[in-house]
Every structure is written in C-alpha cells, then in structure tokens.
PDB file of C-alpha atoms in Angstrom:
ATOM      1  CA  UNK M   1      43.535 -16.063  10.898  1.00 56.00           C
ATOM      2  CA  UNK M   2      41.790 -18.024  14.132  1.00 76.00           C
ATOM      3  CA  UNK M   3      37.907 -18.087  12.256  1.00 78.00           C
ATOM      4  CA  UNK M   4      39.483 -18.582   8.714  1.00 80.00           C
ATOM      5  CA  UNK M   5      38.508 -22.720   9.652  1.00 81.00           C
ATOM      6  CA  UNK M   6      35.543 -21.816  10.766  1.00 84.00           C
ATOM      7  CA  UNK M   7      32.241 -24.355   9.832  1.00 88.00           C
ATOM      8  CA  UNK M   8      28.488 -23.906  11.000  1.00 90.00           C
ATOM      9  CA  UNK M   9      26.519 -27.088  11.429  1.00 92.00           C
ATOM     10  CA  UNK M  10      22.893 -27.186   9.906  1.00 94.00           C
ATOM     11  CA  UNK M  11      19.964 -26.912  11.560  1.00 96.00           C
ATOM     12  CA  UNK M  12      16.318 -27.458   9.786  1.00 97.00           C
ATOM     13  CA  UNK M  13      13.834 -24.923   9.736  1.00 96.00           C
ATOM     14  CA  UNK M  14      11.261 -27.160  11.780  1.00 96.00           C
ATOM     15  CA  UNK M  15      14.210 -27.454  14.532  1.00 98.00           C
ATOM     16  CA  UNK M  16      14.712 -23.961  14.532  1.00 98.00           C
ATOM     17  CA  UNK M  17      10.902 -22.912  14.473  1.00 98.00           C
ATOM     18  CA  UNK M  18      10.908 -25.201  17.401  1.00 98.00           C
ATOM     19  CA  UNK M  19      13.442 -23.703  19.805  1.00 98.00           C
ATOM     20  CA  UNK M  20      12.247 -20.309  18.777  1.00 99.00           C
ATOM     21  CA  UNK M  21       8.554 -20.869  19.976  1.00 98.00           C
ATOM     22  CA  UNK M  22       9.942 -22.924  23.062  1.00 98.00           C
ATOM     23  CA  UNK M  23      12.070 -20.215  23.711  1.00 98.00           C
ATOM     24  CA  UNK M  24       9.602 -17.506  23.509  1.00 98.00           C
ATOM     25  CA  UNK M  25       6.785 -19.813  25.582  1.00 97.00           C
ATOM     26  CA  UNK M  26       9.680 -19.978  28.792  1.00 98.00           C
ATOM     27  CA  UNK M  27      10.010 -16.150  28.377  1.00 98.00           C
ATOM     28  CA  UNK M  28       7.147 -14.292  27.270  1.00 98.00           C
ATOM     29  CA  UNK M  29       3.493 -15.104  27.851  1.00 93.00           C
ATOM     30  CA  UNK M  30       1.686 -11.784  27.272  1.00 93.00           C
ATOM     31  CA  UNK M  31       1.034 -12.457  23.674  1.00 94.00           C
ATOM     32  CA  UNK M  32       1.884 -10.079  20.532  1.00 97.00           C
ATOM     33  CA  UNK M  33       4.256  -7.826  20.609  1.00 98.00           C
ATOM     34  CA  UNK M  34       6.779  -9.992  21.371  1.00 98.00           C
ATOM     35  CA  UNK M  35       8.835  -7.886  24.127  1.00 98.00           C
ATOM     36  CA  UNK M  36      12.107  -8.446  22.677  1.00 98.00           C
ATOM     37  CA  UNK M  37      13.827  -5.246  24.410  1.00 98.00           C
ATOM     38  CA  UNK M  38      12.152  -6.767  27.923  1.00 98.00           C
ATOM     39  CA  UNK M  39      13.344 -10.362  27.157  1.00 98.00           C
ATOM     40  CA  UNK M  40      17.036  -9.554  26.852  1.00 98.00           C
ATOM     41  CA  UNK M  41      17.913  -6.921  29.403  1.00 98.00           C
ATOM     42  CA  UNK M  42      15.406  -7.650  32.362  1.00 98.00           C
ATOM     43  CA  UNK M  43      14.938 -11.140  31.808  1.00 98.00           C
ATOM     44  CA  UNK M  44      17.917 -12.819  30.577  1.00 98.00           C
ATOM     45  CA  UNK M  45      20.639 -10.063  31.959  1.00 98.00           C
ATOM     46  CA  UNK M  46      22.021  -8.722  28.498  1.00 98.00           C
ATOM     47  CA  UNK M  47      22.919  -5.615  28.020  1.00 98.00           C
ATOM     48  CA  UNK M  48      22.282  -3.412  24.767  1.00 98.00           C
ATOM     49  CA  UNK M  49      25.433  -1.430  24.008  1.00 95.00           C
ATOM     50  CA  UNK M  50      24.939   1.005  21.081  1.00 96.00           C
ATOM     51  CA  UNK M  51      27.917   1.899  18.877  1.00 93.00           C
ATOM     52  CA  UNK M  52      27.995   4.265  16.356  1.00 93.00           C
ATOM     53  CA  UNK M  53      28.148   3.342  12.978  1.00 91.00           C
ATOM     54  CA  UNK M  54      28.399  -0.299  13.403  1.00 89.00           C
ATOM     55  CA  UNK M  55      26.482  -1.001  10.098  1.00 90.00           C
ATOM     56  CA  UNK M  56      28.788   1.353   7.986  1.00 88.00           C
ATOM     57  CA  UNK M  57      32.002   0.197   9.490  1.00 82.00           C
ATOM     58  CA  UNK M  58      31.059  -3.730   8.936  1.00 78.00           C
ATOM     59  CA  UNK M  59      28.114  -4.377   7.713  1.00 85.00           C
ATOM     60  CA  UNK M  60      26.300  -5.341  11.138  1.00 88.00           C
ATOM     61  CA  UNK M  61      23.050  -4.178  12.713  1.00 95.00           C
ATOM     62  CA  UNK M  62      23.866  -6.209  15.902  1.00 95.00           C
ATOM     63  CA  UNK M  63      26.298  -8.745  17.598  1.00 91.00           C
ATOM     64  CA  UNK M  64      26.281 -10.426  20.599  1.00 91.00           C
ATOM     65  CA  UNK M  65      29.404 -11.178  22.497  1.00 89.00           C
ATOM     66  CA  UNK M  66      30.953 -14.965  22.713  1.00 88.00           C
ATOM     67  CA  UNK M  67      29.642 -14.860  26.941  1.00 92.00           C
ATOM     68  CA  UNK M  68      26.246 -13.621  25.900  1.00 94.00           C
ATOM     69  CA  UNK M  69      26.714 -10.332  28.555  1.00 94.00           C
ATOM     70  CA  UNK M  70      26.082  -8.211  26.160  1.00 94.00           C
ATOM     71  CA  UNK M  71      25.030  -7.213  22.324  1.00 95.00           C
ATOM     72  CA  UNK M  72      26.333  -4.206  20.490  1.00 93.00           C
ATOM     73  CA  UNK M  73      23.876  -2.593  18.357  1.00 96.00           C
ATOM     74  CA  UNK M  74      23.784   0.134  15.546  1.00 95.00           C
ATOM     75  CA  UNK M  75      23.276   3.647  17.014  1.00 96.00           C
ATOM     76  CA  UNK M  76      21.200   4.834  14.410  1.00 93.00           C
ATOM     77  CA  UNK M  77      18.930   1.743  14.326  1.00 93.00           C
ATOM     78  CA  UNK M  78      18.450   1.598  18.190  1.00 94.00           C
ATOM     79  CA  UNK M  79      17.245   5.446  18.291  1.00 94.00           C
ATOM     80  CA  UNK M  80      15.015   5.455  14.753  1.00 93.00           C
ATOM     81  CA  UNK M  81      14.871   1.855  13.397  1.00 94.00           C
ATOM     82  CA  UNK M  82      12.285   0.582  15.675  1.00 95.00           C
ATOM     83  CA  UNK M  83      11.234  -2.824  14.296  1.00 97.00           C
ATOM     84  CA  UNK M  84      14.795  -3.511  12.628  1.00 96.00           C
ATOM     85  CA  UNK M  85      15.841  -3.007  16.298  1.00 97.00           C
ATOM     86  CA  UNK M  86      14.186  -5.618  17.458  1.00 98.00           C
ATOM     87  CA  UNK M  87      14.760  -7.613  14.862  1.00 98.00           C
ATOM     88  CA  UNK M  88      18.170  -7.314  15.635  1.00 98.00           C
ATOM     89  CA  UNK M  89      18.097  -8.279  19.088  1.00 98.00           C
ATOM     90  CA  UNK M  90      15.764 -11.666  18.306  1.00 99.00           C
ATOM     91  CA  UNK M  91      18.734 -12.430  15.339  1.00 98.00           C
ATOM     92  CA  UNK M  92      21.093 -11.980  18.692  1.00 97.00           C
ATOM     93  CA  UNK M  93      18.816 -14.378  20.890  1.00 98.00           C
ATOM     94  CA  UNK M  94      19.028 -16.826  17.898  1.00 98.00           C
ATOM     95  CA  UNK M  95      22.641 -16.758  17.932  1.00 97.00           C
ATOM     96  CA  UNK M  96      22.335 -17.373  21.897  1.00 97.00           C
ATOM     97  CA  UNK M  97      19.619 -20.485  21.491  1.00 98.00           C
ATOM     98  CA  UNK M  98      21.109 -21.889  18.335  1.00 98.00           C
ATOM     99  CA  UNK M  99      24.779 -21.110  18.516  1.00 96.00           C
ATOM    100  CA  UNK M 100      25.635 -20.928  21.914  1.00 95.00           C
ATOM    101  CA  UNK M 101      28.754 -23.426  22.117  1.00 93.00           C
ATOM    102  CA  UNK M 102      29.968 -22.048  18.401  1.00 90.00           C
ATOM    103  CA  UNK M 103      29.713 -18.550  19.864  1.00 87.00           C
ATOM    104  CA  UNK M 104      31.560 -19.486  23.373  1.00 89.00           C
ATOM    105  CA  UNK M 105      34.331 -21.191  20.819  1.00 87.00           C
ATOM    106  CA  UNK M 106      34.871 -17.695  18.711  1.00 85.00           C
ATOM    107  CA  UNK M 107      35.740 -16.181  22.297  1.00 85.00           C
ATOM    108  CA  UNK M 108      34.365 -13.054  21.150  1.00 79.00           C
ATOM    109  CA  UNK M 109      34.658 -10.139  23.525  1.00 77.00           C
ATOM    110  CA  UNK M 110      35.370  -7.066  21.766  1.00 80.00           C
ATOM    111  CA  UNK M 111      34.698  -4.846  18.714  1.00 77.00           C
ATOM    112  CA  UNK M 112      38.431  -5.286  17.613  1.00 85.00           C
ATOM    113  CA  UNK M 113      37.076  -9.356  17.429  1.00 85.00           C
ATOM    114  CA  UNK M 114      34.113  -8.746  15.741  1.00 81.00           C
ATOM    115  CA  UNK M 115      35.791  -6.977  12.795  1.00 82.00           C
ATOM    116  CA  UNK M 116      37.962  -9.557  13.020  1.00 87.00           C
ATOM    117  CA  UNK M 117      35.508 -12.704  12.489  1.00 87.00           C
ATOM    118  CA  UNK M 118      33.940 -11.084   9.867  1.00 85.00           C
ATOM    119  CA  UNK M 119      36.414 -10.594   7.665  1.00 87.00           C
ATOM    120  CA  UNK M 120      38.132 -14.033   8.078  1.00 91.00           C
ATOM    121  CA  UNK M 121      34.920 -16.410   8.244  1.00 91.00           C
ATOM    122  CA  UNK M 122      34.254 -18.171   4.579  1.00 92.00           C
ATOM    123  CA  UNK M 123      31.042 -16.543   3.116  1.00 92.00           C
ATOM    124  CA  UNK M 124      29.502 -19.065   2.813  1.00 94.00           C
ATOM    125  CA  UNK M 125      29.759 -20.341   6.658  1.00 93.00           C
ATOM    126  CA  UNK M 126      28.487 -16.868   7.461  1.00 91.00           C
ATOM    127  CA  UNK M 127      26.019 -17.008   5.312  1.00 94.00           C
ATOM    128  CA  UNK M 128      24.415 -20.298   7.033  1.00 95.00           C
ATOM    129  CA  UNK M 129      25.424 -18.829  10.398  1.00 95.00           C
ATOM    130  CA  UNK M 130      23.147 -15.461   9.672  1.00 96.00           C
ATOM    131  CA  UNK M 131      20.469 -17.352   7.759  1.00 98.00           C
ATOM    132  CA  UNK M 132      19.589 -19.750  10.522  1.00 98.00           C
ATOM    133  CA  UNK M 133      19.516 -16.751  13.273  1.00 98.00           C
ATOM    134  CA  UNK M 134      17.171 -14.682  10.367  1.00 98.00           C
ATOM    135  CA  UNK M 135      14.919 -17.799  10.771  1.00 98.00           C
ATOM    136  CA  UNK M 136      14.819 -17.519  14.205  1.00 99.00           C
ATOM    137  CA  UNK M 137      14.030 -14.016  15.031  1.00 99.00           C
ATOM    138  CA  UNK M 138      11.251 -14.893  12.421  1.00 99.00           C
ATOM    139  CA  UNK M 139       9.427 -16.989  14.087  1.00 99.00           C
ATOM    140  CA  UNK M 140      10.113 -15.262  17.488  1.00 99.00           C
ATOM    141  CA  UNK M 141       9.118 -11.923  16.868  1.00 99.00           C
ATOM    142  CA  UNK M 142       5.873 -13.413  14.455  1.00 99.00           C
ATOM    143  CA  UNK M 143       4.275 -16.338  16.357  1.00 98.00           C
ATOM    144  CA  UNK M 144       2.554 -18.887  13.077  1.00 97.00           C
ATOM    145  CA  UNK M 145      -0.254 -19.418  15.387  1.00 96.00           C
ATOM    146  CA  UNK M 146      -1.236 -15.886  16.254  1.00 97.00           C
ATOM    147  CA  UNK M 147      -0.172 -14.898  12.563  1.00 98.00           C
ATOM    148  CA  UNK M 148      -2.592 -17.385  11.506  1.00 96.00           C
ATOM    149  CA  UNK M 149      -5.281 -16.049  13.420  1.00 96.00           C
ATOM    150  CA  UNK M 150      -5.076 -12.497  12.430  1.00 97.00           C
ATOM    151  CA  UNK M 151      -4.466 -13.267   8.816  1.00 94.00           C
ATOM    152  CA  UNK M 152      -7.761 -15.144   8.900  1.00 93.00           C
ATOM    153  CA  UNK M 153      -9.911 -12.441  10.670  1.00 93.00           C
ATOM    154  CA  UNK M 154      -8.386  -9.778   8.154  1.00 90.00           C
ATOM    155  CA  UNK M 155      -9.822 -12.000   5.005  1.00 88.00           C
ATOM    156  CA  UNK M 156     -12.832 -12.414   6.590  1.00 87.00           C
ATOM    157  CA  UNK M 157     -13.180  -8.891   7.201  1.00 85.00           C
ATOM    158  CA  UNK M 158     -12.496  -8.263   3.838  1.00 74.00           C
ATOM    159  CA  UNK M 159     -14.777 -10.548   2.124  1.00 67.00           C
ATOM    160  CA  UNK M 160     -17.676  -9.274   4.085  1.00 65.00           C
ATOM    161  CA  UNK M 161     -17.034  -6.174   2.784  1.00 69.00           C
ATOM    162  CA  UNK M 162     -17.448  -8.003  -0.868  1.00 63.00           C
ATOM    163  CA  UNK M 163     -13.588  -6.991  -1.851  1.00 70.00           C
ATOM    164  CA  UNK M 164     -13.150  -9.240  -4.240  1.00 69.00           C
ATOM    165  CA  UNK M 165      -9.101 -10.762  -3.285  1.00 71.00           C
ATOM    166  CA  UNK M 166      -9.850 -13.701  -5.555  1.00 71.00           C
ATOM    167  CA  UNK M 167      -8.106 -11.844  -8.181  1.00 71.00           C
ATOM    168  CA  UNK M 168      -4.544 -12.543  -6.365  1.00 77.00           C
ATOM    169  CA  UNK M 169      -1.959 -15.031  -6.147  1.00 87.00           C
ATOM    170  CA  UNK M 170      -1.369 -16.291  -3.176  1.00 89.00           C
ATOM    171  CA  UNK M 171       2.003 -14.544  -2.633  1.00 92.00           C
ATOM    172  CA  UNK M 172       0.759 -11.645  -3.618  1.00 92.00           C
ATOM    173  CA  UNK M 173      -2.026 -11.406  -1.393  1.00 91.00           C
ATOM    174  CA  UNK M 174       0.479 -12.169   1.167  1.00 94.00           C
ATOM    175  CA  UNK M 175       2.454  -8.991   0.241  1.00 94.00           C
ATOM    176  CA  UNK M 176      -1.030  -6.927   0.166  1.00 90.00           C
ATOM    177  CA  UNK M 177      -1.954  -8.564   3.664  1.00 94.00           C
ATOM    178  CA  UNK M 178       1.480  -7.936   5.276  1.00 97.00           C
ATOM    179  CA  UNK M 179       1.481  -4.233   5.206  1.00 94.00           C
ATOM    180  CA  UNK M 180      -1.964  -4.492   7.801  1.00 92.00           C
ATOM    181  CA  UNK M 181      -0.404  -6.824  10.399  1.00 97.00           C
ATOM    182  CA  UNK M 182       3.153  -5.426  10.205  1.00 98.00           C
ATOM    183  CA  UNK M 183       2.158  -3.013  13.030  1.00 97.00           C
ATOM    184  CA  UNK M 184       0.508  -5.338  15.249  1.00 98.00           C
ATOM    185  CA  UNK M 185       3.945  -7.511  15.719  1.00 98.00           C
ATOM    186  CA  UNK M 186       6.461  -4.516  15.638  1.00 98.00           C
ATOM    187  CA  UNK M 187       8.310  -5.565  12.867  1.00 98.00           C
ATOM    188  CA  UNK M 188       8.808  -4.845   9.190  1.00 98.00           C
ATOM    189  CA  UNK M 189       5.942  -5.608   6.122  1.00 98.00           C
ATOM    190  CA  UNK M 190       9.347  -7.494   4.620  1.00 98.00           C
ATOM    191  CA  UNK M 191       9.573  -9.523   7.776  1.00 98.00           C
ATOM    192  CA  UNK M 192       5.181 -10.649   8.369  1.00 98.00           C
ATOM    193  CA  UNK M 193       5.433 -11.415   4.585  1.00 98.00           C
ATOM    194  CA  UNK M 194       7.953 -13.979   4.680  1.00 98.00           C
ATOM    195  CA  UNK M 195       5.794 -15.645   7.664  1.00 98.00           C
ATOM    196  CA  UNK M 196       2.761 -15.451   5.509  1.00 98.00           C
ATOM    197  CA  UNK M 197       4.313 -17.092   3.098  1.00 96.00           C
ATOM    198  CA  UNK M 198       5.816 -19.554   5.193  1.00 95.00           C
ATOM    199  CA  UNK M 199       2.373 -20.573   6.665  1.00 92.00           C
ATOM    200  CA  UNK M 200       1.113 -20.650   3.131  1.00 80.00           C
ATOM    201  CA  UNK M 201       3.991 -23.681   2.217  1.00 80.00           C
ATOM    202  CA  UNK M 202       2.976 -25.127   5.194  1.00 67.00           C
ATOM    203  CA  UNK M 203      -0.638 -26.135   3.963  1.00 65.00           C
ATOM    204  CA  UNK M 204       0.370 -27.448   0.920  1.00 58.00           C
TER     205      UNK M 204
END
C-alpha cells in the first residue's frame, strides 16, 4: 500500500494559469492550435505509447510515467478521439510542469504501477491531483488572450448581422458561442466553454 499516504499540495488557479501560458510561450510560438502532439514527442522527447483499453481497464485516458519518457494513452482515443487526445497529452504536460517532484516520488514506471496508484491513492488526493492538471491543459490548449479575441470578433459579427444575443445569460451565450470556436483550438465545445466562462469571472 506505498500511495495509500499519499497528499497533493495546492496550487491556485492564477499559479497554474501562469505556468501553463509560460510553459506554452518557451514551447510553442505559432499561435492556435496549440501543437500539443509536436510539443511532447519532437520537442520535449516523450513518447506516446498507446494501450488498448486503458480507459475501460482503469478509468484513464492518459498517464505519464514517474521519469517523464513516456505517456501511455487510450488506443481508441489516440486513433478517433482527436481533441480528447490532445487533451490528454496537455493533462500529461500538467502533471510534468506542476507535479514533477510528486510524480518522480510515485516512481512510476509501468502499467502494473499505474493500476496500482490508482486504486490505493485517497479520492480525494486524486481528485486535487487530476483537477489541477484539468486546469492546466485548459489554459494550454485555449490561450485567454487569443480566446478573448475570437470571442469578441464572433459577437461583433453577430450583432452586425442584427442577431439579437441580448436575450441570453451570460453562461449561456457562452455555451451557444463555444460550439463556433471549438474547432479553431482542437478541442472539445465542453472544454472552450469552461474558458469562456472563466474569462467571463475574470471581468467581474
């Protein structure tokens, strides 16, 4: 039971927005997409290992391993689940920027060892752990500035064409607005809408 003790420090959001965009900046200047794929094999030496049925057996869409060589990924996701995929990898990266001496302590280095921390880590620890690597890949893969650009170009757009958006909440227009820019960032509606809405907390 070696990760039944395990604990995961906190880190805030602006912290982790922070080394996410620094990251990015030291790694990728060719603006949006993000190349995520590029970033991790070519760049920083990682290679993507797929293994079937990695989400069925334990509930994972990716892992990295404890001497950042490598990240296992789901099969099925790396050959049809395009922007989950990359997803994946940024959550990985955010493990890698945010984690990096937790992960070297876990001395991860096989599948056998990732079943292994999963099923002995308190829920709740893992729950921080995966929360704080979501928020990274966030504001990786969607960049608040460029997000911020696009979303205003789209309302303009739309109010010169006298469609009346006044009628929505704010939230919801972020939901409405999210399935247009999904595409331009390679990622999910589900992941651009939680970055609209985290732009729209940040002007209040």
């Amino acid at each position: 039971m070696k990760y039944k003790d395990t604990k995961v420090s906190f880190i805030s959001n602006e912290e982790i927005k922070n080394k996410a965009d620094n990251f990015r900046l030291k790694y990728w200047k060719n603006g949006i997409p993000v190349g995520i794929e590029e970033i991790v094999e070519l760049k920083l030496k990682i290679s993507i290992i797929p293994i079937p049925n990695l989400m069925s057996q334990c509930g994972l869409d990716a892992q990295i391993t404890s001497d950042f060589s490598s990240i296992y990924v789901d099969q099925r996701n790396y050959e049809n689940e395009t922007s989950r995929f990359r997803f994946s990898l940024a959550h990985e990266l955010g493990h890698l920027v945010l984690h990096k001496i937790f992960y070297e302590a876990l001395n991860i280095s096989s599948m056998d060892e990732v079943y292994e921390f999963i099923y002995e880590i308190d829920a709740d620890e893992y729950s921080y752990l995966e929360t704080q690597a979501n928020k990274f890949a966030n504001y990786f893969l969607v960049p608040r500035e460029e997000l911020s650009k696009i979303r205003e170009k789209i309302l303009t757009e739309k109010l010169s064409k006298k469609q009346d958006i006044s009628v929505f909440d704010e939230k919801t227009l972020n939901s409405y607005l999210a399935g247009h820019i999904a595409s331009l960032f390679l990622v999910s509606s589900g992941t651009v809408e939680i970055a609209l809405n985290d732009l729209s907390s940040l002007k209040k």
